[in-house]
CSV table of C-alpha atoms in Angstrom, one decimal:
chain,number,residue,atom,x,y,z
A,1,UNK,CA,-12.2,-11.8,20.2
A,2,UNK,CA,-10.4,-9.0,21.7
A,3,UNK,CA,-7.5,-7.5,19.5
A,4,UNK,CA,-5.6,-4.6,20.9
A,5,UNK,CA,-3.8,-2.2,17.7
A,6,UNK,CA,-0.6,-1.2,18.4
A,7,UNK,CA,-0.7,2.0,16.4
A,8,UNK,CA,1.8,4.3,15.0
A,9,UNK,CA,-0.3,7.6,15.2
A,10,UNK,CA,1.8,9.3,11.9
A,11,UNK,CA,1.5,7.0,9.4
A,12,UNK,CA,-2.0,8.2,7.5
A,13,UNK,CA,-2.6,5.2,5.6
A,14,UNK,CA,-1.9,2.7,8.1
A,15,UNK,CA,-4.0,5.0,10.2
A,16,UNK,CA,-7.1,4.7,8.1
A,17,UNK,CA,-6.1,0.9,7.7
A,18,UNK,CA,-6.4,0.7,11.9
A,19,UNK,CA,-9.8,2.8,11.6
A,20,UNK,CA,-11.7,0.2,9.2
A,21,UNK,CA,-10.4,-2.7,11.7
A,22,UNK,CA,-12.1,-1.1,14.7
A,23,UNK,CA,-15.1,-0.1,12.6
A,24,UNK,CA,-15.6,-3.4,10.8
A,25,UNK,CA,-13.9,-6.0,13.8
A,26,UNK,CA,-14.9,-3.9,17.0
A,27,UNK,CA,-11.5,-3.9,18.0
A,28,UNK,CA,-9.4,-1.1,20.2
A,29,UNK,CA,-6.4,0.6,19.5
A,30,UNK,CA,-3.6,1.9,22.0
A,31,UNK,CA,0.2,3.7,22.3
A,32,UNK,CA,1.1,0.5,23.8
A,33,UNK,CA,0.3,-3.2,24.3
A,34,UNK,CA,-2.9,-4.5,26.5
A,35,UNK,CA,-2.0,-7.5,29.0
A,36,UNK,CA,-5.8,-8.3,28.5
A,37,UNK,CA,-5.9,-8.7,24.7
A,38,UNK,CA,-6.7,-11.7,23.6
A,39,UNK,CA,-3.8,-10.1,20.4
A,40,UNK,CA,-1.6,-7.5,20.4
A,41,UNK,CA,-1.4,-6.5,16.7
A,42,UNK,CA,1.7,-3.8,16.0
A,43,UNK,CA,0.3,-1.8,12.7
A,44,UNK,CA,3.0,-1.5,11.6
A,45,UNK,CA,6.1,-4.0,12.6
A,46,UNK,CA,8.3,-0.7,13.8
A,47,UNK,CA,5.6,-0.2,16.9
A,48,UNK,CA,7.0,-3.0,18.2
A,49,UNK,CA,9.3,-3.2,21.1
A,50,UNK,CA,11.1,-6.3,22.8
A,51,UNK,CA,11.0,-4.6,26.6
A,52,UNK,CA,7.6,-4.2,26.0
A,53,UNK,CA,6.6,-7.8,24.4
A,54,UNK,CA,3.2,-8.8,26.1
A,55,UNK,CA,2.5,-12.1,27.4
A,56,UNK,CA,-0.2,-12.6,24.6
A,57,UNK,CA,-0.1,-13.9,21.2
A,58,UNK,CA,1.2,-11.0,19.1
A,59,UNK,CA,0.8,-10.1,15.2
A,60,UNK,CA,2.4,-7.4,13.6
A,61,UNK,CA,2.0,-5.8,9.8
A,62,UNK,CA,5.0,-5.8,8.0
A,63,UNK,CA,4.2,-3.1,5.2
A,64,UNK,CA,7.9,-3.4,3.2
A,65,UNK,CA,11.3,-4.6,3.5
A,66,UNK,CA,13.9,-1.7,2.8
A,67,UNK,CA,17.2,-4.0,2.6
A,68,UNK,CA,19.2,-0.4,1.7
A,69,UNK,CA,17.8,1.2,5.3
A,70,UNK,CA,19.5,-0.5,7.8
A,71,UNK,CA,17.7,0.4,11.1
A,72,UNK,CA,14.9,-1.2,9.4
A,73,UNK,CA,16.4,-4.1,8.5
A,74,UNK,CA,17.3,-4.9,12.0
A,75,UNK,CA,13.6,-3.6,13.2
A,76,UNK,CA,12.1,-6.2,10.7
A,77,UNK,CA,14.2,-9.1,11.8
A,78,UNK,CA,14.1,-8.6,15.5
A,79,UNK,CA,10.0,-8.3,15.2
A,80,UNK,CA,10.1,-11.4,12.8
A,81,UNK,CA,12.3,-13.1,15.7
A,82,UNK,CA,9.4,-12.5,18.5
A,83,UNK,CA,6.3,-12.0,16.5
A,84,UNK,CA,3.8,-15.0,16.4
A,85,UNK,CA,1.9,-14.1,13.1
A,86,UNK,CA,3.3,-11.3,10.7
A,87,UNK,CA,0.9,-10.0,8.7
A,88,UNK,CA,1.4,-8.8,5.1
A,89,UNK,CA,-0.4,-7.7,2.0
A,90,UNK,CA,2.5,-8.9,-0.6
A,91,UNK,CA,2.3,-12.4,-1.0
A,92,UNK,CA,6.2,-11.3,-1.9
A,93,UNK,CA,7.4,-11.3,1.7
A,94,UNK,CA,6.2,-15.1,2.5
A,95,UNK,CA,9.5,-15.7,1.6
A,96,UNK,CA,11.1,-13.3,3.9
A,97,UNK,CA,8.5,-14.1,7.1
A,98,UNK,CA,7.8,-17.5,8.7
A,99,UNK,CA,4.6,-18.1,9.1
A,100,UNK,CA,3.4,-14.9,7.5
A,101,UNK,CA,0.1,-14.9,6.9
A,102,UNK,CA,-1.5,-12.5,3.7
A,103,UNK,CA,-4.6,-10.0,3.9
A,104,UNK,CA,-6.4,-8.3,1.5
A,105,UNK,CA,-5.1,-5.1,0.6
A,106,UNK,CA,-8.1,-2.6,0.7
A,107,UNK,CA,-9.0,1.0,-1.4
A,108,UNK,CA,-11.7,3.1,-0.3
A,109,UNK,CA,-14.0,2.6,-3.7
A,110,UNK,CA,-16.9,4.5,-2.1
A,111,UNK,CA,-14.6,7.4,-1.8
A,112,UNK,CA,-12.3,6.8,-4.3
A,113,UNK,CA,-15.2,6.5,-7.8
A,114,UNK,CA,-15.0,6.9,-11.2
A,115,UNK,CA,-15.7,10.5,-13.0
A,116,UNK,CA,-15.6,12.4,-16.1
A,117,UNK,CA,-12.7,11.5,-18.1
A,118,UNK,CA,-10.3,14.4,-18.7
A,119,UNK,CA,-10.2,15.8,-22.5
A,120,UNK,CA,-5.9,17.1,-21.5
A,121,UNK,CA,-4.6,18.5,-24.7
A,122,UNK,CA,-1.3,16.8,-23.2
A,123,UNK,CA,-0.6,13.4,-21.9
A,124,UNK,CA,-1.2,13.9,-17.9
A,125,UNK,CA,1.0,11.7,-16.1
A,126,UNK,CA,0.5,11.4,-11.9
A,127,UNK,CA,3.0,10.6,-9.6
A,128,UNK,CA,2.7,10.6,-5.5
A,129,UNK,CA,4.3,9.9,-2.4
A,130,UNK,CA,7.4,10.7,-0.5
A,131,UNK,CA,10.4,11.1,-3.1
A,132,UNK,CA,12.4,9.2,-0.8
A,133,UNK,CA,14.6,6.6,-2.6
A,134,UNK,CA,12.4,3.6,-2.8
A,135,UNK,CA,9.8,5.3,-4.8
A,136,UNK,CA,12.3,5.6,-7.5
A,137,UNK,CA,12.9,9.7,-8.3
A,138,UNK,CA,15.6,8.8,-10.6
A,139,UNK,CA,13.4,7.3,-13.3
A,140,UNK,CA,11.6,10.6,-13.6
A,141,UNK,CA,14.8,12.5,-13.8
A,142,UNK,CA,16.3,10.1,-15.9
A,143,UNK,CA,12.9,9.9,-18.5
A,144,UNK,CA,10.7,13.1,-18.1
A,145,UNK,CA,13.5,16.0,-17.5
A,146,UNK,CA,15.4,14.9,-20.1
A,147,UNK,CA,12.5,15.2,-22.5
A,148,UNK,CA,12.6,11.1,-23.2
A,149,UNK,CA,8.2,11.6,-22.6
A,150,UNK,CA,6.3,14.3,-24.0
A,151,UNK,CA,3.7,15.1,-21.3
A,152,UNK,CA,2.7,17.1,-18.1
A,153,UNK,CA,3.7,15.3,-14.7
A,154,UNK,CA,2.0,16.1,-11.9
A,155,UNK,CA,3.9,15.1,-8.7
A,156,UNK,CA,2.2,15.1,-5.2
A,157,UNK,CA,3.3,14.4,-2.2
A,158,UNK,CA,6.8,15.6,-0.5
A,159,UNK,CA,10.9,15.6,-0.3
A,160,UNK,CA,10.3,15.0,-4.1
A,161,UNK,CA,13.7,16.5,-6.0
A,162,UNK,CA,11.7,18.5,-8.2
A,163,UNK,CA,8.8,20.1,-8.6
A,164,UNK,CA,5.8,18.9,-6.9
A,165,UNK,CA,3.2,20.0,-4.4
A,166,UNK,CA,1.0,19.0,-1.5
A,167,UNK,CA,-2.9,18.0,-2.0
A,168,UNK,CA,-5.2,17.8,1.2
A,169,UNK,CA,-6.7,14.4,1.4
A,170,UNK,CA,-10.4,15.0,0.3
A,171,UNK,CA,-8.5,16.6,-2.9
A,172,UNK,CA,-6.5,12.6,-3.8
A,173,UNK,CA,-9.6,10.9,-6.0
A,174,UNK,CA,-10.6,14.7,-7.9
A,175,UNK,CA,-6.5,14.7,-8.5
A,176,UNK,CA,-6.5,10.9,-9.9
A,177,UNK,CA,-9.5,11.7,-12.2
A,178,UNK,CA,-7.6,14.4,-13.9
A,179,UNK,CA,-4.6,12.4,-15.0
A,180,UNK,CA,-4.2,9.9,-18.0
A,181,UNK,CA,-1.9,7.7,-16.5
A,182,UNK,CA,-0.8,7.0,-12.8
A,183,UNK,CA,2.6,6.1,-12.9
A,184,UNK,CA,4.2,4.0,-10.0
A,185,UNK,CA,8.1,4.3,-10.2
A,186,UNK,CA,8.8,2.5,-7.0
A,187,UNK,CA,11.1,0.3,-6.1
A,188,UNK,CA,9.9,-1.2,-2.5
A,189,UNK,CA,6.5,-1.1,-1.8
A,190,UNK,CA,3.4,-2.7,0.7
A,191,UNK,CA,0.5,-2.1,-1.8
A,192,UNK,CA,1.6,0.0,-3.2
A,193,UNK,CA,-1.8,2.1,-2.4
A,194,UNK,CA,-1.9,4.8,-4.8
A,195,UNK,CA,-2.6,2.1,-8.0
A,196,UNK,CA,-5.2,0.8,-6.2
A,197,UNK,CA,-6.9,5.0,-5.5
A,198,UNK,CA,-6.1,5.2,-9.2
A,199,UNK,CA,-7.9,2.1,-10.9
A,200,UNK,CA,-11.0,2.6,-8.2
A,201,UNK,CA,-11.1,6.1,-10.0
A,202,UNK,CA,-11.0,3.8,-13.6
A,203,UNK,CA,-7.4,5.6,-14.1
A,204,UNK,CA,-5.1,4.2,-16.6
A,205,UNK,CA,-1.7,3.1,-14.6
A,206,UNK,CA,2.1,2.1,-15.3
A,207,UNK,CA,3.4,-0.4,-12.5
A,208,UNK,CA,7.1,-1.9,-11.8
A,209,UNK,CA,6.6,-5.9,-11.7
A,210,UNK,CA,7.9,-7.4,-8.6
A,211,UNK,CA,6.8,-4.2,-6.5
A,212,UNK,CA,4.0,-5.2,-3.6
A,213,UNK,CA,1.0,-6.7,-5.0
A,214,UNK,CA,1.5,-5.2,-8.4
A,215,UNK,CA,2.6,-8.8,-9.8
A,216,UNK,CA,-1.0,-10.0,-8.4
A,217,UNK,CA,-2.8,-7.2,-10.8
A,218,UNK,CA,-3.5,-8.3,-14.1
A,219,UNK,CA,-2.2,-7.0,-17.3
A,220,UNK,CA,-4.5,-5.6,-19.4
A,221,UNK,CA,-5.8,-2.1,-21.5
A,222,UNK,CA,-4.9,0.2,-19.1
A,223,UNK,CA,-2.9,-1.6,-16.8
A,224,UNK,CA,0.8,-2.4,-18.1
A,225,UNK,CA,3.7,-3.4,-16.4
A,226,UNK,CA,7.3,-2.9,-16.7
A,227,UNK,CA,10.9,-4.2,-15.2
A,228,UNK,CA,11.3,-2.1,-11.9
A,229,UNK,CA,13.8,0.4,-11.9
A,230,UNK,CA,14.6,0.4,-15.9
A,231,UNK,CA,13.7,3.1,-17.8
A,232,UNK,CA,13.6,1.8,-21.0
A,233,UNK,CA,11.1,-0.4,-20.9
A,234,UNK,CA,8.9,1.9,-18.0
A,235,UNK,CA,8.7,4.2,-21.5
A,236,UNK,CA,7.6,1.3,-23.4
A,237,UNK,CA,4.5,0.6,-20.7
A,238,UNK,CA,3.8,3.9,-20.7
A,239,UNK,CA,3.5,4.4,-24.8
A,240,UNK,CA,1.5,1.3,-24.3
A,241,UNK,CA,-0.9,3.0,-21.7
A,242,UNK,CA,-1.1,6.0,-23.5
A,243,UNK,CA,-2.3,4.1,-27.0
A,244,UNK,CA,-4.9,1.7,-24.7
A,245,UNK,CA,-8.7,2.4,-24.3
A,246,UNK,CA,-10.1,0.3,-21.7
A,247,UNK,CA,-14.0,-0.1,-21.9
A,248,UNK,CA,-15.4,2.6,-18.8
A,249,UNK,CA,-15.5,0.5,-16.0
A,250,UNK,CA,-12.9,-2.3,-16.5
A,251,UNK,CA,-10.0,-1.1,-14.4
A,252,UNK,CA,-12.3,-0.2,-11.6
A,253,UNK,CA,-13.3,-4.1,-11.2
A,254,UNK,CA,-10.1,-4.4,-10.9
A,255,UNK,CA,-10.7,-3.4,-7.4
A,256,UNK,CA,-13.5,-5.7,-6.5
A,257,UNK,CA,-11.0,-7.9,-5.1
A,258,UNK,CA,-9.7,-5.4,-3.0
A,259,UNK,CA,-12.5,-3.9,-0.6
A,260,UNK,CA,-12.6,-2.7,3.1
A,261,UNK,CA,-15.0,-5.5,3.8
A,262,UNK,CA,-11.9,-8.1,2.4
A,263,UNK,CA,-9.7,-6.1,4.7
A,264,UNK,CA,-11.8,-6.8,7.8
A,265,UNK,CA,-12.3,-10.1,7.2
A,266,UNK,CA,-9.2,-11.5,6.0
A,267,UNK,CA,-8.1,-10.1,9.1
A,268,UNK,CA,-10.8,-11.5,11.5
A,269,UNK,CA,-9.6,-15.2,9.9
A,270,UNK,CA,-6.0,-14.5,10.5
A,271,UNK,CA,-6.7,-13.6,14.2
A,272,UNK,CA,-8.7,-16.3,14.6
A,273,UNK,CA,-6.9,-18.4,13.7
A,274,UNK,CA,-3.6,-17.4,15.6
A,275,UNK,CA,-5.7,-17.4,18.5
A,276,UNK,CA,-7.1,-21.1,17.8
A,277,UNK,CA,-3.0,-22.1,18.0
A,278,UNK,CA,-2.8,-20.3,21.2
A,279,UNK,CA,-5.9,-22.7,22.7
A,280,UNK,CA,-8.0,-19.1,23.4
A,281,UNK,CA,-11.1,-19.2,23.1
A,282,UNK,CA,-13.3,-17.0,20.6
A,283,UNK,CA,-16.5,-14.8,20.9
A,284,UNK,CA,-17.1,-12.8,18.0
């Protein structure tokens, strides 16, 4: 089965994401559709574009819906208009998607391992990403510079409104090892992927319910969840985190469910099976 990635070059995670597929599926990757593909998978939804729809059966990922952005908005309903399969990793969006079809989300847990635990003579909160809306910056603002959480926060990532700083790549699972908690403060999310680089690392986390696939991870010592978007109870979860002792090991099985191999094949079925509808023919 020949699949064709339709990649956005600047998007590192999706990137990776595109890498495994070629690595584990055989499967190519251009700027732009192939008329030869037996698929034509846009990774993510926003590569796609109608004067350039191919005449093959076409897939695309849709990471997160962003109902306050409204270029996306339209982006995401004119793919979902032409699209044969979307693909998500949210069984959330189903009910945004016809015929949506859900893959495993995947973490890197030969990369991403467990290591010493950190002896902080403070409680070592992480959060990371782009402080763009979505990822809630006004929950740290709100709780952690107005003292409501006695701790050190270490922000990564960028456009944060306050304090943080950049980590190279090969520096991410080192960085998760040295916190007590990861805290997820977002809003909208895919994954979202950082919970899933913290647990493989057997790092505590706070997560919003309804938030990606955080509703699908269990609640548990070191792993508590909270109403998106409300403080009060995020400070609760994170008292809560901050008192559990998970047995060493336990939030890393977590990820078992959620490996590169998953990725590949969960994928593989989907294709497959969108081709089958299209009467193609398959040789793996």
């Amino acid at each position: 089965m020949n699949v064709n990635i339709v990649l956005l070059n600047d998007q590192h995670a999706i990137y990776q994401q595109a890498l495994w597929l070629i690595e584990g599926n055989g499967w190519t990757a251009s700027e732009k559709p192939d008329p030869n593909a037996d698929v034509n998978y846009y990774m993510p939804y926003l590569k796609w574009e109608l004067d350039e729809h191919p005449n093959t059966p076409t897939a695309a990922l849709f990471t997160h819906y962003e109902q306050g952005t409204a270029w996306k908005v339209d982006k995401w309903q004119d793919a979902a208009m032409f699209i044969d399969m979307p693909i998500v990793e949210a069984p959330m969006y189903c009910s945004v998607l016809k015929n949506a079809r859900v893959v495993t989300a995947c973490v890197d847990r030969d990369r991403f391992t467990p290591g010493q635990r950190p002896d902080n003579k403070r409680l070592n909160i992480g959060v990371a990403g782009v402080g763009q809306p979505r990822k809630g910056p006004k929950l740290i603002v709100d709780l952690f510079y107005q003292n409501a959480v006695e701790c050190e926060l270490s922000i990564i990532g960028k456009l944060w409104p306050f304090p943080h700083r950049y980590i190279e790549p090969d520096d991410l699972p080192d960085w998760y090892r040295s916190l007590d908690i990861y805290l997820c403060t977002s809003l909208i999310e895919g994954i979202p992927l950082p919970v899933l680089e913290a647990l493989a690392t057997d790092t505590k986390v706070v997560i919003p319910h309804g938030v990606g696939i955080c509703d699908q991870l269990p609640e548990m010592e070191g792993i508590r969840h909270y109403d998106k978007g409300y403080g009060p109870d995020m400070l609760r979860a994170i008292k809560q985190a901050a008192e559990d002792k998970p047995s060493e090991g336990s939030l890393r099985a977590v990820t078992e469910d959620y490996t590169i191999e998953d990725w590949c094949e969960s994928h593989y079925k989907a294709m497959e099976e969108l081709c089958e509808s299209a009467y193609y023919t398959l040789e793996r």
